[in-house]
Coordinates of C-alpha atoms in Angstrom, one line a residue:
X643 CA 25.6 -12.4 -8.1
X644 CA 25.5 -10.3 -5.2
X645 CA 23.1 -7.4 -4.2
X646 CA 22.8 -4.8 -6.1
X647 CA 23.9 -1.5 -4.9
X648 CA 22.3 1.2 -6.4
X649 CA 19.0 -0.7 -5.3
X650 CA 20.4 -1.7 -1.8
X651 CA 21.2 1.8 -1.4
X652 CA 17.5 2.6 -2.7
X653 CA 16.3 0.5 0.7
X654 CA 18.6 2.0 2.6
X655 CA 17.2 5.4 1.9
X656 CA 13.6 3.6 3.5
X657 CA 11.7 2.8 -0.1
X658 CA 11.1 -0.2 -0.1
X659 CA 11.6 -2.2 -4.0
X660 CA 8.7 -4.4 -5.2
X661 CA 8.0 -5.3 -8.4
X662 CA 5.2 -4.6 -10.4
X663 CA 4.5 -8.3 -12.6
X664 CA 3.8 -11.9 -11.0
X665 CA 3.1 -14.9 -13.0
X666 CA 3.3 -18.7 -12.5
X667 CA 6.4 -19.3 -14.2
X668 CA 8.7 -16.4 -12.1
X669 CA 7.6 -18.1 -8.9
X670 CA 8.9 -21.5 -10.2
X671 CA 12.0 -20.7 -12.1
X672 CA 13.6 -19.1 -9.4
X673 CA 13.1 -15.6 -11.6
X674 CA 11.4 -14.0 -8.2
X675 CA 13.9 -15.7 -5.8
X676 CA 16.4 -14.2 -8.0
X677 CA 14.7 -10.8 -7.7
X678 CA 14.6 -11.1 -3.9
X679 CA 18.4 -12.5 -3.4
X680 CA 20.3 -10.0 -6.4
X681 CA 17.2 -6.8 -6.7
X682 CA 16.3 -5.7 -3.0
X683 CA 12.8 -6.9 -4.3
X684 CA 10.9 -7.1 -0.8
X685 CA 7.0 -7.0 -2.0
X686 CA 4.8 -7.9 -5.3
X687 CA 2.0 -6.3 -6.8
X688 CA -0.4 -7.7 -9.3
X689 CA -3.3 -6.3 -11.4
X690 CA -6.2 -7.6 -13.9
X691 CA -3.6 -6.8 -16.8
X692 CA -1.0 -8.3 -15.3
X693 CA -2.6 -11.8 -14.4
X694 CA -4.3 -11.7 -18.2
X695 CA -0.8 -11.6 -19.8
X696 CA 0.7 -14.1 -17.1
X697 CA -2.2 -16.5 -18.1
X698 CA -2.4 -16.0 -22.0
X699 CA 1.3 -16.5 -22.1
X700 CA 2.0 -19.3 -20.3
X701 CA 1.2 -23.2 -20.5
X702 CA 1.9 -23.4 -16.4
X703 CA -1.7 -22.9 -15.6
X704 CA -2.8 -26.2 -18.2
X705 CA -3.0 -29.0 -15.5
X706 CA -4.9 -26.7 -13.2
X707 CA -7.1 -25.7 -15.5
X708 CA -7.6 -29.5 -16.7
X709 CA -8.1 -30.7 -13.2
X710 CA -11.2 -27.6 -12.8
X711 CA -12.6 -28.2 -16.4
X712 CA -13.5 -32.1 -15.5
X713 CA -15.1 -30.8 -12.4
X714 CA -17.1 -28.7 -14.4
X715 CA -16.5 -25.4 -11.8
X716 CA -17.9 -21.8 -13.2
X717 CA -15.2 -19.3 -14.9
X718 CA -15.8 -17.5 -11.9
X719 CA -14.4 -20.1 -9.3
X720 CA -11.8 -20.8 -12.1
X721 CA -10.5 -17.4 -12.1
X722 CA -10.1 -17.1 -8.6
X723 CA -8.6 -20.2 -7.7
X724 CA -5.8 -19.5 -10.7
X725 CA -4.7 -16.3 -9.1
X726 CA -5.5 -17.0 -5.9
X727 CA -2.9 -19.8 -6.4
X728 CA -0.1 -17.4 -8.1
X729 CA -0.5 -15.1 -5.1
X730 CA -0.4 -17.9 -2.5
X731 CA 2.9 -19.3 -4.1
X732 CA 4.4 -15.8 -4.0
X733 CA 3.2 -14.8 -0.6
X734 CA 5.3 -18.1 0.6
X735 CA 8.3 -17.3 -1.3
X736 CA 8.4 -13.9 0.8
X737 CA 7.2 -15.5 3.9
X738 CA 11.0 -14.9 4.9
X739 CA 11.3 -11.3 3.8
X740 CA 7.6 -11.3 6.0
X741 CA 9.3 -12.6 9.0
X742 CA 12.6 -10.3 8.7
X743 CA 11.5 -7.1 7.9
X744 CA 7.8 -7.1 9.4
X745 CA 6.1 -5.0 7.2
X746 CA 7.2 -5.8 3.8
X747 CA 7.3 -9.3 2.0
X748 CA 3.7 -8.2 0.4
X749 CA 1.6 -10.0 -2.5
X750 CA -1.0 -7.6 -3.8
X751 CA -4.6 -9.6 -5.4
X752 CA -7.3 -6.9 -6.9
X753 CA -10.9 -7.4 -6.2
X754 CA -12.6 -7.4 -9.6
X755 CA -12.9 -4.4 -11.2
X756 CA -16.4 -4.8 -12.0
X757 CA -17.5 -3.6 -8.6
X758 CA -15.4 -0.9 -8.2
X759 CA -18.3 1.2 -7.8
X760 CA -20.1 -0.7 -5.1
X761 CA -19.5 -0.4 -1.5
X762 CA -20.7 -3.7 -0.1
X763 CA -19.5 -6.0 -3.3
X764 CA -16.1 -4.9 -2.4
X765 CA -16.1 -5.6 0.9
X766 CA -17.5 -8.9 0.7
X767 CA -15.0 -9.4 -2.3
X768 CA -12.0 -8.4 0.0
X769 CA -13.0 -10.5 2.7
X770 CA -13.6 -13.7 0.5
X771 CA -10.2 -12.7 -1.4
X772 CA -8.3 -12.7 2.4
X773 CA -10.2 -16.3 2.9
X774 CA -9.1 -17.7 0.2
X775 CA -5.3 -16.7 -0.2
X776 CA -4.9 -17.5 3.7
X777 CA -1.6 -15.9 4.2
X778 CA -0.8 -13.2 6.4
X779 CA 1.6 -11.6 4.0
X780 CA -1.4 -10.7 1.7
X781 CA -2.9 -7.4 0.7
X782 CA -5.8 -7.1 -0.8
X783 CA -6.2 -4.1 -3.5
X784 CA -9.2 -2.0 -3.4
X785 CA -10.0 1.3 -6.1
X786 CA -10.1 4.3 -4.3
X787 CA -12.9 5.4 -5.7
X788 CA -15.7 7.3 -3.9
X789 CA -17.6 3.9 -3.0
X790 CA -14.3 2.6 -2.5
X791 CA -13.8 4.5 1.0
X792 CA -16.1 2.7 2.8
X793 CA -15.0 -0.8 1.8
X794 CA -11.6 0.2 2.9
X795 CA -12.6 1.3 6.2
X796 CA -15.0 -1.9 6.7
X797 CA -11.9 -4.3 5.8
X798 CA -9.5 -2.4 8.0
X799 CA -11.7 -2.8 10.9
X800 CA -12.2 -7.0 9.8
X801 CA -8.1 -7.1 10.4
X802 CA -7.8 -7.6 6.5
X803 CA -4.3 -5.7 5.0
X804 CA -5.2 -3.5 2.1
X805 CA -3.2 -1.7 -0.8
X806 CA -5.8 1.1 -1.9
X807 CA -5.0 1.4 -5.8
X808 CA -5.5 3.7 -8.7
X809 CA -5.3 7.3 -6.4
X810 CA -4.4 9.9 -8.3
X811 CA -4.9 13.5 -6.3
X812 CA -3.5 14.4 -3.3
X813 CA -7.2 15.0 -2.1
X814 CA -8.7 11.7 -2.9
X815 CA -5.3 10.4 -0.8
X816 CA -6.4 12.5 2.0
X817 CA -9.5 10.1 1.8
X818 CA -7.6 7.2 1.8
X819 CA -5.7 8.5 5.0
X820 CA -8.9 8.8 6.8
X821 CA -10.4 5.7 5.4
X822 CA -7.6 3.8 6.8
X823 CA -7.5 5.6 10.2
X824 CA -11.3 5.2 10.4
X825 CA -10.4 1.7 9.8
X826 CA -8.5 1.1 13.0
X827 CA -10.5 3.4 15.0
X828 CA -13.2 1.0 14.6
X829 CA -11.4 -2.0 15.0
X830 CA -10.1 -0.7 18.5
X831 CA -13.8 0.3 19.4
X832 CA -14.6 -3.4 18.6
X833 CA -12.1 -4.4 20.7
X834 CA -9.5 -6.4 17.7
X835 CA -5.9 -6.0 17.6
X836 CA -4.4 -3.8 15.4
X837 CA -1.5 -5.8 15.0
X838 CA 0.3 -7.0 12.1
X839 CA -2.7 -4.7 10.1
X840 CA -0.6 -3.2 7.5
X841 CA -1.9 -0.9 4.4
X842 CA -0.5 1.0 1.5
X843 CA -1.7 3.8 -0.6
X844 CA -1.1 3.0 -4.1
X845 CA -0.3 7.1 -5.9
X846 CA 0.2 6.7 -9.5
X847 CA 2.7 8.5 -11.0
X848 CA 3.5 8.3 -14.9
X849 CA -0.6 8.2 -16.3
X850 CA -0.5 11.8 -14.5
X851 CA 2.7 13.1 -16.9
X852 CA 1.0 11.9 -19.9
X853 CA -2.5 12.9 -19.6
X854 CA -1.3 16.5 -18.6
X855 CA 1.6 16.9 -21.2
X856 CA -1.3 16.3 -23.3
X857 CA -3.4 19.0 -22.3
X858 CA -0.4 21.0 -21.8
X859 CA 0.2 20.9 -25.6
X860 CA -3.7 21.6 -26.5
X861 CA -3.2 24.9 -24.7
X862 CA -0.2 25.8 -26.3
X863 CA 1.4 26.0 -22.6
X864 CA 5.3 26.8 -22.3
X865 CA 7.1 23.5 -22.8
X866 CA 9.3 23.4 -19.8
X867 CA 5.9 22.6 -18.2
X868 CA 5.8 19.5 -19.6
X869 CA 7.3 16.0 -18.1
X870 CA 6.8 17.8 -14.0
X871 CA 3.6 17.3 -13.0
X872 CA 3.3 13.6 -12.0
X873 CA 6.8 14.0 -9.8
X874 CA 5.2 18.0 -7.9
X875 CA 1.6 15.4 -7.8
X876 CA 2.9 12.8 -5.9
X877 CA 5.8 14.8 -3.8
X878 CA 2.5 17.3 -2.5
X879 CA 0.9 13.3 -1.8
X880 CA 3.6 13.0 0.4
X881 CA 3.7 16.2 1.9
X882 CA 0.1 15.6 3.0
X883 CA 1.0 11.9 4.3
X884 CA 3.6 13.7 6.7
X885 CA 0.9 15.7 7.8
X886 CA -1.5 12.8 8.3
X887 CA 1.1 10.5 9.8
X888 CA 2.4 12.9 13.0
X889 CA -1.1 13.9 13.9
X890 CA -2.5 14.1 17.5
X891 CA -5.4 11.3 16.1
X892 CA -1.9 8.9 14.0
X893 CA -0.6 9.3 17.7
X894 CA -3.3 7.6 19.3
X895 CA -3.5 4.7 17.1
X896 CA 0.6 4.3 17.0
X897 CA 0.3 4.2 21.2
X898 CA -2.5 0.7 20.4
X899 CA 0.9 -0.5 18.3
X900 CA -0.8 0.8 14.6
X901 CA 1.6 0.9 11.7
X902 CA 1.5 3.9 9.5
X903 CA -0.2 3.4 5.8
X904 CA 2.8 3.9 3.5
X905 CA 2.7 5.6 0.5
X906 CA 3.7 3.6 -2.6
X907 CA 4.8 4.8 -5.9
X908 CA 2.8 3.0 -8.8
X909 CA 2.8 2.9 -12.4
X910 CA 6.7 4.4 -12.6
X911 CA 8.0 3.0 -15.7
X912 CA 8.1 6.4 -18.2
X913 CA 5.4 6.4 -21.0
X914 CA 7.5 9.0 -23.0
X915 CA 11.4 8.3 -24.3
X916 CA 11.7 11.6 -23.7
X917 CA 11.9 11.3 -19.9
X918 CA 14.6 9.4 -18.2
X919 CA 13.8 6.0 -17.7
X920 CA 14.7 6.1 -13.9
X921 CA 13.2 9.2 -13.3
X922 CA 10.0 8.2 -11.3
X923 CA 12.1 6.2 -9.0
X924 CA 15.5 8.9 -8.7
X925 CA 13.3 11.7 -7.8
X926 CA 10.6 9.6 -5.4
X927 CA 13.1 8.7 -2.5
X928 CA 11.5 9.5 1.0
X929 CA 11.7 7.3 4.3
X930 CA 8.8 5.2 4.8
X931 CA 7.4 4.6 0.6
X932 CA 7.2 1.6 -1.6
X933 CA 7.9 2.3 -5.4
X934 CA 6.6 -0.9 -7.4
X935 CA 8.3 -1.1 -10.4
X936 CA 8.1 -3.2 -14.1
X937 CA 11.1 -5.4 -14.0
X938 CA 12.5 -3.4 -16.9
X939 CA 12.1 -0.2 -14.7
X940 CA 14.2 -2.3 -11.7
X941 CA 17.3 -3.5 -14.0
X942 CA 17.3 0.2 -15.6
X943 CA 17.4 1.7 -12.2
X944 CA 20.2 -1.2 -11.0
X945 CA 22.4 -0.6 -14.2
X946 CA 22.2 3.4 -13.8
X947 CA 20.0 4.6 -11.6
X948 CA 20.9 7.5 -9.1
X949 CA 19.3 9.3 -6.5
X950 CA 18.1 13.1 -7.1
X951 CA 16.5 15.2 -5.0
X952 CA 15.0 14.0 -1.5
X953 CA 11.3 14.3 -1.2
X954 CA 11.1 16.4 1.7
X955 CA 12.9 19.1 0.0
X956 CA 10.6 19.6 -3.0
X957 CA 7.2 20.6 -1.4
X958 CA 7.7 24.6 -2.6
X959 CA 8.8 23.8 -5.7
X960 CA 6.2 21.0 -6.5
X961 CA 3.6 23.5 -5.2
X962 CA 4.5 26.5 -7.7
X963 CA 4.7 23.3 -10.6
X964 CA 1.0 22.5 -10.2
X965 CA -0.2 25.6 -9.8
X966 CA 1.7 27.2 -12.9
X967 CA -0.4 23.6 -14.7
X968 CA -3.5 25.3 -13.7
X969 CA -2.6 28.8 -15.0
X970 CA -1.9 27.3 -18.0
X971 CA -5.5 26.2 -18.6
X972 CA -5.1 22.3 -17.3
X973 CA -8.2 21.4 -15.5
X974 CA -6.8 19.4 -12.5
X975 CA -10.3 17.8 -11.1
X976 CA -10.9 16.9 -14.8
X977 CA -7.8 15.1 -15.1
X978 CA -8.1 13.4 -11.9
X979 CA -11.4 11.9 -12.6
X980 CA -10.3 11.2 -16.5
X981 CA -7.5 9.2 -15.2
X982 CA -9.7 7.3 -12.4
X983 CA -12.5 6.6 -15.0
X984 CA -9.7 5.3 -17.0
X985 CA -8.2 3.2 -14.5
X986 CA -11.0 1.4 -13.7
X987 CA -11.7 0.8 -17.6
X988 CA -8.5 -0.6 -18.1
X989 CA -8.5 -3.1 -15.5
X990 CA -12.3 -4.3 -16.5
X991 CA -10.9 -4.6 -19.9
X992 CA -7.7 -6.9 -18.8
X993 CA -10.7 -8.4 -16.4
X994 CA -12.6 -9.4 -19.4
X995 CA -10.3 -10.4 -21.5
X996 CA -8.8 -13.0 -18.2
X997 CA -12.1 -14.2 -18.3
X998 CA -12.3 -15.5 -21.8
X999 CA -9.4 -16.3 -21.8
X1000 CA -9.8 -18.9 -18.7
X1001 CA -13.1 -19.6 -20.6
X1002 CA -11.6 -20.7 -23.6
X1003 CA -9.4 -23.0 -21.6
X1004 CA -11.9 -24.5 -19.5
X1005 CA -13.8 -25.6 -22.8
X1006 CA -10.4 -26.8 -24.3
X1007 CA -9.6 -28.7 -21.6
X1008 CA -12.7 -31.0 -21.0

């Protein structure tokens, strides 16, 4: 097969196509190669959920497992070594998309969700994660929450790549922006390199649509509201990232060889079949983004996706969108945090349940 062209025009148009699932099987049945070679696919991103469906599905991980169970390690050390070797597999399968486009070729691995809410847990969970993994293609994902900033900052400055996950607002982005800067300010007062320090900013897209059109429906708001919210959220994100990223402080990093913190487009496959299913990918093109998509997002886009209407060209609009949500009684701060709260939930949910599940193993095993 050759390359696809409605994706291959996607990356032409500078977003770069990752997908949004790993597991131990894709990286050995040539699934991701074929991804890489026929999709555009030039990055990865995982999650709790993801690695707790790759695990429960799959008899790949048994002999590991075995091999951990009759040296009696914790479910801890088991967890991590399990997805610490799915990402290292991965990360070496894109070691070439690494080398040729020198900023994408990206494997994304979470710190546990459990300490989302605790500054210095993270940051010693990021820097352990980045020890372990060992590659250079890595990123490691960090919650932006509130306690979250910090971490982010602290790893930036340690030379460690992150993907800031679960942001929601284009304030709490703002955040992120600085973060990151404050980041590489610090690691240029400590004298580091800021070289091959990448980031991304991980906006989330379809949660936002759903979570609104639901309040949008309580207040018996016009219809034609509904279904616009998530696209006006994250084209105002970028908005502000074009602001962020031609500053007078950017400048001064860019001139020590800094690279900018892209934005990428998460959680894009529709909730609602009354959306297109392309549609958080058409209307999402701008120079300089990821969009991580399910692989049933990706083949939808590649069989008939098209491009709408460039970013750049949508801030009025989006503005006059979110502010007629907020006339209509949608509380937006609410909605932020509701989805954040949720977020985090979510992933200590799949968390736990990757944890029994690897439990449950172990004991099997012995």
């Amino acid at each position: 097969m050759t390359q696809n062209e409605k994706l291959a025009e996607l990356s032409g148009a500078g977003v770069a196509v990752w997908l949004d699932d790993l597991s131990r099987d894709r990286t050995r049945n040539g699934d991701l190669q074929t991804l890489v070679d026929d999709y555009s696919v030039v990055g990865v991103t995982t999650n709790p959920t993801i690695f707790a469906a790759a695990v429960s599905g799959s008899d790949s991980y048994d002999d590991q497992v075995h091999a951990m169970a009759v040296r009696g390690v914790s479910v801890e050390e088991a967890l991590r070594t399990i997805t610490a070797a799915d990402v290292r597999d991965a990360c070496d399968l894109l070691a070439p998309v690494a080398r040729r486009t020198g900023r994408d070729g990206r494997v994304s691995l979470e710190v546990s969700p459990r300490v989302a809410h605790d500054t210095d847990a993270t940051a010693a969970e990021a820097a352990h994660l980045w020890w372990l993994v060992d590659r250079p293609n890595l990123f490691i994902k960090i919650p932006a929450t509130q306690e979250g900033m910090a971490a982010i900052t602290t790893s930036i400055a340690a030379g460690i790549s992150i993907n800031v996950t679960l942001i929601f607002s284009p304030e709490r982005y703002r955040m992120v922006m600085d973060a990151y800067l404050s980041g590489l300010e610090q690691r240029v007062r400590d004298g580091g390199s800021l070289t091959g320090i990448e980031s991304v900013a991980s906006f989330f897209i379809s949660r936002v649509d759903t979570e609104i059109d639901e309040r949008l429906d309580k207040a018996g708001a016009d219809p034609a509201l509904k279904g616009k919210a998530a696209l006006a959220n994250a084209q105002l994100a970028y908005q502000s990232y074009e602001e962020v990223f031609s500053s007078d402080r950017w400048r001064a990093l860019q001139g020590r060889g800094a690279r900018p913190q892209r934005p990428l487009w998460a959680s894009t496959g529709v909730k609602s079949q009354d959306y297109p299913d392309t549609r958080y990918i058409s209307d999402l093109i701008a120079p300089d983004t990821v969009n991580t998509m399910p692989e049933k997002t990706l083949k939808a886009y590649a069989d008939h996706g098209s491009p709408g209407t460039p970013i750049q060209q949508t801030y009025d609009e989006a503005a006059k969108v979110m502010k007629a949500v907020t006339e209509a009684g949608v509380d937006l701060d609410d909605v932020f945090k509701v989805l954040e709260d949720e977020g985090i939930q979510k992933f200590v949910d799949s968390w736990e349940e990757l944890t029994e599940s690897v439990r449950s193993e172990l004991q099997d095993k012995k």
